PDB file of C-alpha atoms in Angstrom:
ATOM      1  CA  MET K1385     -28.351   8.449  21.009  1.00  0.00           C
ATOM      2  CA  ALA K1386     -28.593   7.917  17.258  1.00  0.00           C
ATOM      3  CA  HIS K1387     -25.535   6.891  15.245  1.00  0.00           C
ATOM      4  CA  THR K1388     -24.860   7.289  11.530  1.00  0.00           C
ATOM      5  CA  VAL K1389     -23.947   4.308   9.384  1.00  0.00           C
ATOM      6  CA  GLY K1390     -20.372   5.570   9.162  1.00  0.00           C
ATOM      7  CA  GLN K1391     -20.075   5.855  12.941  1.00  0.00           C
ATOM      8  CA  VAL K1392     -21.467   2.367  13.421  1.00  0.00           C
ATOM      9  CA  ALA K1393     -19.107   0.916  10.819  1.00  0.00           C
ATOM     10  CA  LYS K1394     -16.149   2.459  12.627  1.00  0.00           C
ATOM     11  CA  LEU K1395     -17.328   1.362  16.069  1.00  0.00           C
ATOM     12  CA  ALA K1396     -18.020  -2.225  15.030  1.00  0.00           C
ATOM     13  CA  GLY K1397     -15.098  -2.677  12.665  1.00  0.00           C
ATOM     14  CA  VAL K1398     -17.273  -3.520   9.672  1.00  0.00           C
ATOM     15  CA  THR K1399     -17.724  -1.882   6.308  1.00  0.00           C
ATOM     16  CA  VAL K1400     -20.569   0.421   5.376  1.00  0.00           C
ATOM     17  CA  ARG K1401     -21.327  -2.036   2.567  1.00  0.00           C
ATOM     18  CA  THR K1402     -21.829  -4.773   5.168  1.00  0.00           C
ATOM     19  CA  LEU K1403     -24.285  -2.643   7.153  1.00  0.00           C
ATOM     20  CA  HIS K1404     -26.210  -1.828   3.996  1.00  0.00           C
ATOM     21  CA  HIS K1405     -26.378  -5.535   3.178  1.00  0.00           C
ATOM     22  CA  TYR K1406     -27.618  -6.394   6.691  1.00  0.00           C
ATOM     23  CA  ASP K1407     -30.356  -3.783   6.257  1.00  0.00           C
ATOM     24  CA  GLU K1408     -31.330  -5.075   2.824  1.00  0.00           C
ATOM     25  CA  ILE K1409     -31.812  -8.648   4.067  1.00  0.00           C
ATOM     26  CA  GLY K1410     -33.600  -7.546   7.245  1.00  0.00           C
ATOM     27  CA  LEU K1411     -30.912  -8.765   9.625  1.00  0.00           C
ATOM     28  CA  LEU K1412     -30.168  -5.341  11.075  1.00  0.00           C
ATOM     29  CA  THR K1413     -32.623  -2.631  10.140  1.00  0.00           C
ATOM     30  CA  PRO K1414     -31.797   0.741  11.732  1.00  0.00           C
ATOM     31  CA  SER K1415     -34.449   2.033  14.110  1.00  0.00           C
ATOM     32  CA  GLY K1416     -34.615   5.480  12.592  1.00  0.00           C
ATOM     33  CA  ARG K1417     -33.958   7.724   9.646  1.00  0.00           C
ATOM     34  CA  SER K1418     -32.798  11.293   9.405  1.00  0.00           C
ATOM     35  CA  GLY K1419     -34.873  13.970   7.747  1.00  0.00           C
ATOM     36  CA  SER K1420     -32.901  13.293   4.583  1.00  0.00           C
ATOM     37  CA  GLY K1421     -33.566   9.560   4.772  1.00  0.00           C
ATOM     38  CA  TYR K1422     -30.146   8.478   6.087  1.00  0.00           C
ATOM     39  CA  ARG K1423     -29.932   5.487   8.398  1.00  0.00           C
ATOM     40  CA  ARG K1424     -29.767   6.151  12.156  1.00  0.00           C
ATOM     41  CA  TYR K1425     -28.853   3.375  14.584  1.00  0.00           C
ATOM     42  CA  SER K1426     -29.974   3.229  18.219  1.00  0.00           C
ATOM     43  CA  GLU K1427     -28.156   1.656  21.159  1.00  0.00           C
ATOM     44  CA  ALA K1428     -30.412  -1.390  20.788  1.00  0.00           C
ATOM     45  CA  ASP K1429     -29.335  -1.648  17.135  1.00  0.00           C
ATOM     46  CA  LEU K1430     -25.701  -1.617  18.239  1.00  0.00           C
ATOM     47  CA  GLU K1431     -26.374  -4.401  20.744  1.00  0.00           C
ATOM     48  CA  ARG K1432     -27.945  -6.490  17.986  1.00  0.00           C
ATOM     49  CA  LEU K1433     -24.964  -5.808  15.717  1.00  0.00           C
ATOM     50  CA  GLN K1434     -22.624  -6.986  18.455  1.00  0.00           C
ATOM     51  CA  LEU K1435     -24.521 -10.273  18.668  1.00  0.00           C
ATOM     52  CA  ILE K1436     -24.408 -10.607  14.888  1.00  0.00           C
ATOM     53  CA  ARG K1437     -20.653 -10.129  14.959  1.00  0.00           C
ATOM     54  CA  TYR K1438     -20.264 -12.735  17.703  1.00  0.00           C
ATOM     55  CA  TYR K1439     -22.229 -15.319  15.765  1.00  0.00           C
ATOM     56  CA  ARG K1440     -20.404 -14.502  12.528  1.00  0.00           C
ATOM     57  CA  GLU K1441     -17.082 -15.074  14.294  1.00  0.00           C
ATOM     58  CA  LEU K1442     -18.438 -18.469  15.304  1.00  0.00           C
ATOM     59  CA  GLY K1443     -19.159 -19.318  11.672  1.00  0.00           C
ATOM     60  CA  PHE K1444     -22.938 -18.969  11.554  1.00  0.00           C
ATOM     61  CA  PRO K1445     -24.458 -17.965   8.182  1.00  0.00           C
ATOM     62  CA  LEU K1446     -26.557 -14.822   8.168  1.00  0.00           C
ATOM     63  CA  ASP K1447     -29.908 -16.566   7.733  1.00  0.00           C
ATOM     64  CA  GLU K1448     -29.309 -18.722  10.816  1.00  0.00           C
ATOM     65  CA  ILE K1449     -28.244 -15.680  12.832  1.00  0.00           C
ATOM     66  CA  ALA K1450     -31.520 -13.977  11.958  1.00  0.00           C
ATOM     67  CA  VAL K1451     -33.504 -16.986  13.211  1.00  0.00           C
ATOM     68  CA  ILE K1452     -31.507 -17.119  16.455  1.00  0.00           C
ATOM     69  CA  LEU K1453     -31.785 -13.415  17.200  1.00  0.00           C
ATOM     70  CA  ASP K1454     -35.490 -13.238  16.395  1.00  0.00           C
ATOM     71  CA  ASP K1455     -36.352 -16.210  18.602  1.00  0.00           C
ATOM     72  CA  PRO K1456     -38.473 -14.735  21.408  1.00  0.00           C
ATOM     73  CA  ALA K1457     -37.151 -17.378  23.805  1.00  0.00           C
ATOM     74  CA  SER K1458     -33.539 -16.276  23.331  1.00  0.00           C
ATOM     75  CA  GLY K1459     -32.790 -13.461  25.749  1.00  0.00           C
ATOM     76  CA  PRO K1460     -29.371 -11.900  26.469  1.00  0.00           C
ATOM     77  CA  GLY K1461     -28.489 -14.627  28.968  1.00  0.00           C
ATOM     78  CA  ALA K1462     -29.296 -17.389  26.500  1.00  0.00           C
ATOM     79  CA  HIS K1463     -27.128 -15.762  23.846  1.00  0.00           C
ATOM     80  CA  LEU K1464     -24.195 -15.505  26.236  1.00  0.00           C
ATOM     81  CA  ARG K1465     -24.493 -19.126  27.319  1.00  0.00           C
ATOM     82  CA  ARG K1466     -24.704 -20.313  23.710  1.00  0.00           C
ATOM     83  CA  GLN K1467     -21.699 -18.235  22.680  1.00  0.00           C
ATOM     84  CA  HIS K1468     -19.695 -19.474  25.656  1.00  0.00           C
ATOM     85  CA  GLU K1469     -20.415 -23.093  24.748  1.00  0.00           C
ATOM     86  CA  LEU K1470     -19.587 -22.580  21.093  1.00  0.00           C
ATOM     87  CA  LEU K1471     -16.386 -20.701  21.853  1.00  0.00           C
ATOM     88  CA  THR K1472     -15.283 -23.424  24.260  1.00  0.00           C
ATOM     89  CA  VAL K1473     -15.747 -26.053  21.557  1.00  0.00           C
ATOM     90  CA  ARG K1474     -13.976 -23.898  18.994  1.00  0.00           C
ATOM     91  CA  ILE K1475     -10.997 -23.216  21.253  1.00  0.00           C
ATOM     92  CA  LYS K1476     -10.618 -26.931  21.905  1.00  0.00           C
ATOM     93  CA  ARG K1477     -10.786 -27.664  18.182  1.00  0.00           C
ATOM     94  CA  LEU K1478      -8.171 -25.057  17.373  1.00  0.00           C
ATOM     95  CA  GLN K1479      -5.893 -26.289  20.143  1.00  0.00           C
ATOM     96  CA  GLU K1480      -6.132 -29.824  18.822  1.00  0.00           C
ATOM     97  CA  MET K1481      -5.693 -28.823  15.204  1.00  0.00           C
ATOM     98  CA  VAL K1482      -2.135 -29.713  14.283  1.00  0.00           C
ATOM     99  CA  ALA K1483      -2.396 -29.014  10.601  1.00  0.00           C
ATOM    100  CA  ALA K1484       0.227 -26.738   9.093  1.00  0.00           C
ATOM    101  CA  ILE K1485      -0.861 -23.363   7.867  1.00  0.00           C
ATOM    102  CA  GLU K1486       0.492 -21.118   5.202  1.00  0.00           C
ATOM    103  CA  PHE K1487       3.677 -20.323   7.068  1.00  0.00           C
ATOM    104  CA  ALA K1488       4.624 -23.913   6.315  1.00  0.00           C
ATOM    105  CA  MET K1489       4.060 -23.203   2.655  1.00  0.00           C
ATOM    106  CA  GLU K1490       6.537 -20.373   2.809  1.00  0.00           C
ATOM    107  CA  ALA K1491       9.028 -22.430   4.804  1.00  0.00           C
ATOM    108  CA  SER K1492       8.892 -25.263   2.304  1.00  0.00           C
ATOM    109  CA  LYS K1493      10.211 -22.975  -0.395  1.00  0.00           C
ATOM    110  CA  MET K1494      13.602 -23.115   1.286  1.00  0.00           C
ATOM    111  CA  GLU K1495      14.239 -26.527  -0.211  1.00  0.00           C
ATOM    112  CA  ILE K1496      13.800 -25.276  -3.750  1.00  0.00           C
ATOM    113  CA  GLN K1497      17.054 -25.044  -5.631  1.00  0.00           C
ATOM    114  CA  LEU K1498      16.692 -21.677  -7.334  1.00  0.00           C
ATOM    115  CA  THR K1499      19.381 -19.238  -8.297  1.00  0.00           C
ATOM    116  CA  PRO K1500      19.151 -15.749  -6.708  1.00  0.00           C
ATOM    117  CA  GLN K1501      17.860 -14.391 -10.034  1.00  0.00           C
ATOM    118  CA  GLU K1502      15.183 -17.096 -10.289  1.00  0.00           C
ATOM    119  CA  ARG K1503      14.110 -16.501  -6.680  1.00  0.00           C
ATOM    120  CA  PHE K1504      13.612 -12.823  -7.423  1.00  0.00           C
ATOM    121  CA  GLU K1505      11.669 -13.598 -10.603  1.00  0.00           C
ATOM    122  CA  VAL K1506       9.309 -15.872  -8.660  1.00  0.00           C
ATOM    123  CA  PHE K1507       9.020 -14.192  -5.256  1.00  0.00           C
ATOM    124  CA  GLY K1508       9.933 -10.578  -5.991  1.00  0.00           C
ATOM    125  CA  ASP K1509      10.774  -8.686  -2.803  1.00  0.00           C
ATOM    126  CA  PHE K1510       9.274 -11.393  -0.570  1.00  0.00           C
ATOM    127  CA  ASP K1511      11.926 -13.250   1.441  1.00  0.00           C
ATOM    128  CA  PRO K1512      10.836 -16.792   2.366  1.00  0.00           C
ATOM    129  CA  ASP K1513      13.816 -17.113   4.737  1.00  0.00           C
ATOM    130  CA  ALA K1514      12.114 -14.644   7.080  1.00  0.00           C
ATOM    131  CA  TYR K1515       9.403 -17.235   7.850  1.00  0.00           C
ATOM    132  CA  ALA K1516      11.226 -20.555   7.616  1.00  0.00           C
ATOM    133  CA  GLU K1517      12.547 -20.835  11.171  1.00  0.00           C
ATOM    134  CA  GLU K1518       9.275 -19.705  12.758  1.00  0.00           C
ATOM    135  CA  ALA K1519       7.252 -22.112  10.633  1.00  0.00           C
ATOM    136  CA  GLU K1520       9.449 -25.069  11.482  1.00  0.00           C
ATOM    137  CA  GLN K1521       9.313 -24.303  15.208  1.00  0.00           C
ATOM    138  CA  ARG K1522       5.529 -23.986  15.258  1.00  0.00           C
ATOM    139  CA  TRP K1523       4.400 -26.623  12.739  1.00  0.00           C
ATOM    140  CA  GLY K1524       7.447 -28.703  11.869  1.00  0.00           C
ATOM    141  CA  GLY K1525       6.028 -31.766  13.618  1.00  0.00           C
ATOM    142  CA  THR K1526       2.767 -31.844  11.688  1.00  0.00           C
ATOM    143  CA  GLU K1527       1.926 -34.206   8.848  1.00  0.00           C
ATOM    144  CA  ALA K1528       0.777 -31.307   6.683  1.00  0.00           C
ATOM    145  CA  TYR K1529       4.127 -29.560   7.125  1.00  0.00           C
ATOM    146  CA  ARG K1530       5.989 -32.722   6.114  1.00  0.00           C
ATOM    147  CA  GLU K1531       3.684 -33.264   3.142  1.00  0.00           C
ATOM    148  CA  SER K1532       4.171 -29.686   2.002  1.00  0.00           C
ATOM    149  CA  ASN K1533       7.951 -30.058   2.178  1.00  0.00           C
ATOM    150  CA  ARG K1534       7.819 -33.390   0.363  1.00  0.00           C
ATOM    151  CA  ARG K1535       5.813 -31.984  -2.548  1.00  0.00           C
ATOM    152  CA  THR K1536       7.603 -28.679  -2.937  1.00  0.00           C
ATOM    153  CA  SER K1537      11.075 -30.197  -2.737  1.00  0.00           C
ATOM    154  CA  SER K1538      10.616 -31.235  -6.371  1.00  0.00           C
ATOM    155  CA  TYR K1539       9.159 -27.921  -7.588  1.00  0.00           C
ATOM    156  CA  ARG K1540      11.252 -25.826  -9.903  1.00  0.00           C
ATOM    157  CA  LYS K1541      11.031 -22.295 -11.231  1.00  0.00           C
ATOM    158  CA  GLN K1542       8.311 -23.053 -13.772  1.00  0.00           C
ATOM    159  CA  ASP K1543       6.211 -24.796 -11.122  1.00  0.00           C
ATOM    160  CA  TRP K1544       6.299 -21.765  -8.846  1.00  0.00           C
ATOM    161  CA  GLN K1545       5.537 -19.489 -11.750  1.00  0.00           C
ATOM    162  CA  ARG K1546       2.412 -21.536 -12.497  1.00  0.00           C
ATOM    163  CA  PHE K1547       1.422 -21.359  -8.842  1.00  0.00           C
ATOM    164  CA  LYS K1548       1.992 -17.609  -8.794  1.00  0.00           C
ATOM    165  CA  ALA K1549      -0.116 -17.152 -11.942  1.00  0.00           C
ATOM    166  CA  GLU K1550      -2.944 -19.184 -10.412  1.00  0.00           C
ATOM    167  CA  THR K1551      -2.954 -17.207  -7.167  1.00  0.00           C
ATOM    168  CA  GLU K1552      -2.795 -13.863  -8.962  1.00  0.00           C
ATOM    169  CA  ASP K1553      -5.716 -14.833 -11.204  1.00  0.00           C
ATOM    170  CA  TRP K1554      -7.732 -15.930  -8.162  1.00  0.00           C
ATOM    171  CA  GLY K1555      -6.786 -12.688  -6.417  1.00  0.00           C
ATOM    172  CA  ARG K1556      -8.052 -10.545  -9.283  1.00  0.00           C
ATOM    173  CA  ARG K1557     -11.370 -12.373  -9.283  1.00  0.00           C
ATOM    174  CA  ILE K1558     -12.031 -12.161  -5.550  1.00  0.00           C
ATOM    175  CA  VAL K1559     -11.081  -8.467  -5.479  1.00  0.00           C
ATOM    176  CA  ALA K1560     -13.549  -7.844  -8.311  1.00  0.00           C
ATOM    177  CA  LEU K1561     -16.232  -9.795  -6.459  1.00  0.00           C
ATOM    178  CA  LEU K1562     -15.662  -7.754  -3.304  1.00  0.00           C
ATOM    179  CA  ALA K1563     -15.920  -4.533  -5.310  1.00  0.00           C
ATOM    180  CA  SER K1564     -19.189  -5.716  -6.858  1.00  0.00           C
ATOM    181  CA  GLY K1565     -20.848  -5.819  -3.441  1.00  0.00           C
ATOM    182  CA  ALA K1566     -21.597  -9.554  -3.570  1.00  0.00           C
ATOM    183  CA  PRO K1567     -22.076 -10.914  -0.018  1.00  0.00           C
ATOM    184  CA  ALA K1568     -19.280 -12.962   1.526  1.00  0.00           C
ATOM    185  CA  ASP K1569     -21.664 -15.812   2.276  1.00  0.00           C
ATOM    186  CA  GLY K1570     -23.143 -15.799  -1.222  1.00  0.00           C
ATOM    187  CA  PRO K1571     -22.551 -18.552  -3.800  1.00  0.00           C
ATOM    188  CA  ALA K1572     -19.942 -16.638  -5.839  1.00  0.00           C
ATOM    189  CA  ALA K1573     -17.772 -15.839  -2.812  1.00  0.00           C
ATOM    190  CA  MET K1574     -18.084 -19.363  -1.433  1.00  0.00           C
ATOM    191  CA  GLU K1575     -17.042 -20.764  -4.819  1.00  0.00           C
ATOM    192  CA  LEU K1576     -13.851 -18.690  -4.707  1.00  0.00           C
ATOM    193  CA  ALA K1577     -13.258 -19.786  -1.112  1.00  0.00           C
ATOM    194  CA  GLU K1578     -13.569 -23.399  -2.263  1.00  0.00           C
ATOM    195  CA  GLU K1579     -11.124 -22.727  -5.087  1.00  0.00           C
ATOM    196  CA  HIS K1580      -8.694 -21.271  -2.515  1.00  0.00           C
ATOM    197  CA  ARG K1581      -8.972 -24.453  -0.416  1.00  0.00           C
ATOM    198  CA  GLN K1582      -8.500 -26.743  -3.395  1.00  0.00           C
ATOM    199  CA  GLN K1583      -5.474 -24.771  -4.541  1.00  0.00           C
ATOM    200  CA  ILE K1584      -3.772 -25.367  -1.206  1.00  0.00           C
ATOM    201  CA  SER K1585      -4.633 -29.072  -1.427  1.00  0.00           C
ATOM    202  CA  ARG K1586      -3.357 -29.324  -4.986  1.00  0.00           C
ATOM    203  CA  TRP K1587      -0.034 -27.583  -4.391  1.00  0.00           C
ATOM    204  CA  PHE K1588       0.893 -28.210  -0.764  1.00  0.00           C
ATOM    205  CA  TYR K1589      -1.139 -30.473   1.544  1.00  0.00           C
ATOM    206  CA  GLU K1590      -4.659 -31.793   2.013  1.00  0.00           C
ATOM    207  CA  CYS K1591      -6.543 -28.740   3.236  1.00  0.00           C
ATOM    208  CA  THR K1592      -9.676 -29.966   4.977  1.00  0.00           C
ATOM    209  CA  TYR K1593     -12.547 -27.614   5.783  1.00  0.00           C
ATOM    210  CA  GLU K1594     -11.409 -27.640   9.399  1.00  0.00           C
ATOM    211  CA  ILE K1595      -7.911 -26.569   8.390  1.00  0.00           C
ATOM    212  CA  HIS K1596      -9.324 -23.976   6.012  1.00  0.00           C
ATOM    213  CA  THR K1597     -11.404 -22.309   8.735  1.00  0.00           C
ATOM    214  CA  GLY K1598      -8.289 -22.303  10.899  1.00  0.00           C
ATOM    215  CA  LEU K1599      -6.510 -20.416   8.140  1.00  0.00           C
ATOM    216  CA  ALA K1600      -9.395 -17.924   8.041  1.00  0.00           C
ATOM    217  CA  ASP K1601      -8.859 -17.259  11.749  1.00  0.00           C
ATOM    218  CA  LEU K1602      -5.152 -16.784  11.091  1.00  0.00           C
ATOM    219  CA  TYR K1603      -5.747 -14.235   8.348  1.00  0.00           C
ATOM    220  CA  LEU K1604      -7.703 -12.099  10.817  1.00  0.00           C
ATOM    221  CA  ALA K1605      -5.339 -12.632  13.762  1.00  0.00           C
ATOM    222  CA  ASP K1606      -1.902 -12.298  12.173  1.00  0.00           C
ATOM    223  CA  GLU K1607      -1.083  -8.813  10.957  1.00  0.00           C
ATOM    224  CA  ARG K1608       1.242 -10.130   8.249  1.00  0.00           C
ATOM    225  CA  PHE K1609      -1.551 -12.027   6.528  1.00  0.00           C
ATOM    226  CA  THR K1610      -3.967  -9.167   7.128  1.00  0.00           C
ATOM    227  CA  ALA K1611      -1.521  -6.731   5.527  1.00  0.00           C
ATOM    228  CA  HIS K1612      -1.147  -9.031   2.510  1.00  0.00           C
ATOM    229  CA  TYR K1613      -4.869  -9.239   1.801  1.00  0.00           C
ATOM    230  CA  GLU K1614      -5.597  -5.617   2.673  1.00  0.00           C
ATOM    231  CA  ALA K1615      -2.916  -4.587   0.172  1.00  0.00           C
ATOM    232  CA  MET K1616      -4.948  -6.391  -2.482  1.00  0.00           C
ATOM    233  CA  ALA K1617      -8.149  -4.560  -1.460  1.00  0.00           C
ATOM    234  CA  PRO K1618      -9.334  -2.893   1.774  1.00  0.00           C
ATOM    235  CA  GLY K1619     -11.741  -5.196   3.561  1.00  0.00           C
ATOM    236  CA  LEU K1620     -10.603  -8.315   1.681  1.00  0.00           C
ATOM    237  CA  THR K1621      -9.267 -10.096   4.787  1.00  0.00           C
ATOM    238  CA  GLU K1622     -12.622 -10.122   6.543  1.00  0.00           C
ATOM    239  CA  TYR K1623     -14.449 -10.839   3.285  1.00  0.00           C
ATOM    240  CA  LEU K1624     -12.303 -13.897   2.538  1.00  0.00           C
ATOM    241  CA  ALA K1625     -12.505 -15.170   6.120  1.00  0.00           C
ATOM    242  CA  GLU K1626     -16.301 -14.922   6.070  1.00  0.00           C
ATOM    243  CA  ALA K1627     -16.463 -16.667   2.700  1.00  0.00           C
ATOM    244  CA  ILE K1628     -14.253 -19.507   3.972  1.00  0.00           C
ATOM    245  CA  GLN K1629     -16.417 -19.961   7.069  1.00  0.00           C
ATOM    246  CA  ALA K1630     -19.634 -19.926   5.040  1.00  0.00           C
ATOM    247  CA  ASN K1631     -18.219 -22.368   2.493  1.00  0.00           C
ATOM    248  CA  ALA K1632     -17.082 -24.790   5.202  1.00  0.00           C
ATOM    249  CA  ILE K1633     -20.528 -24.758   6.841  1.00  0.00           C
ATOM    250  CA  SER K1634     -22.235 -25.223   3.475  1.00  0.00           C
ATOM    251  CA  ARG K1635     -20.075 -28.071   2.198  1.00  0.00           C
ATOM    252  CA  ALA K1636     -18.575 -29.876   5.186  1.00  0.00           C
TER     253      ALA K1636
END
């Protein structure tokens, strides 16, 4: 059975732009074309896409995935064993990772002495109180959480306004990059991912590459973060997560 690019995008949970990019770089070339020249994907193509998605979730860059998948010695069983081993290591790493994540950033804002008017000017309709208790319960014992609280306890209205301006400027640039069709594992996207990591380190706590990839997982797993980034631009959550993973592999 042949599938259109739109059907495949919906089935796999990827964008049509992503499938076009995979075709352009030779990672996933559809087996057929319609009479009008439109891409048509076979069941074997879908199986390859599933493997690509698995390896992307594990943080592999696209060029390495191509080498792995095209290795004649790597059959289905070998792929499953490799993925099982990598996932086991990743789960252990995530379980051991005690670094605070962005919920801690929101919780730390509770110590800021702002008037109700100032809080609205800085945060708008967002209510940091809604996250404070959850953040403290989950990450209150971590060094990153304590460091974030220590730093932000001295921040005032103008400090938060500078932070907000920085994040909004970064947001405009990554949305524009996504719209341009630039790949998530390309140099421009990785540079913005690195800027995102450094911003966290500068304002809140030392955000290592390990912590940053943990945040990328959170953005995809927690619907509140997903909703935030998707409100900026559809597809941005996955795009940012992929850029963070690629940047960590490239620089760490």
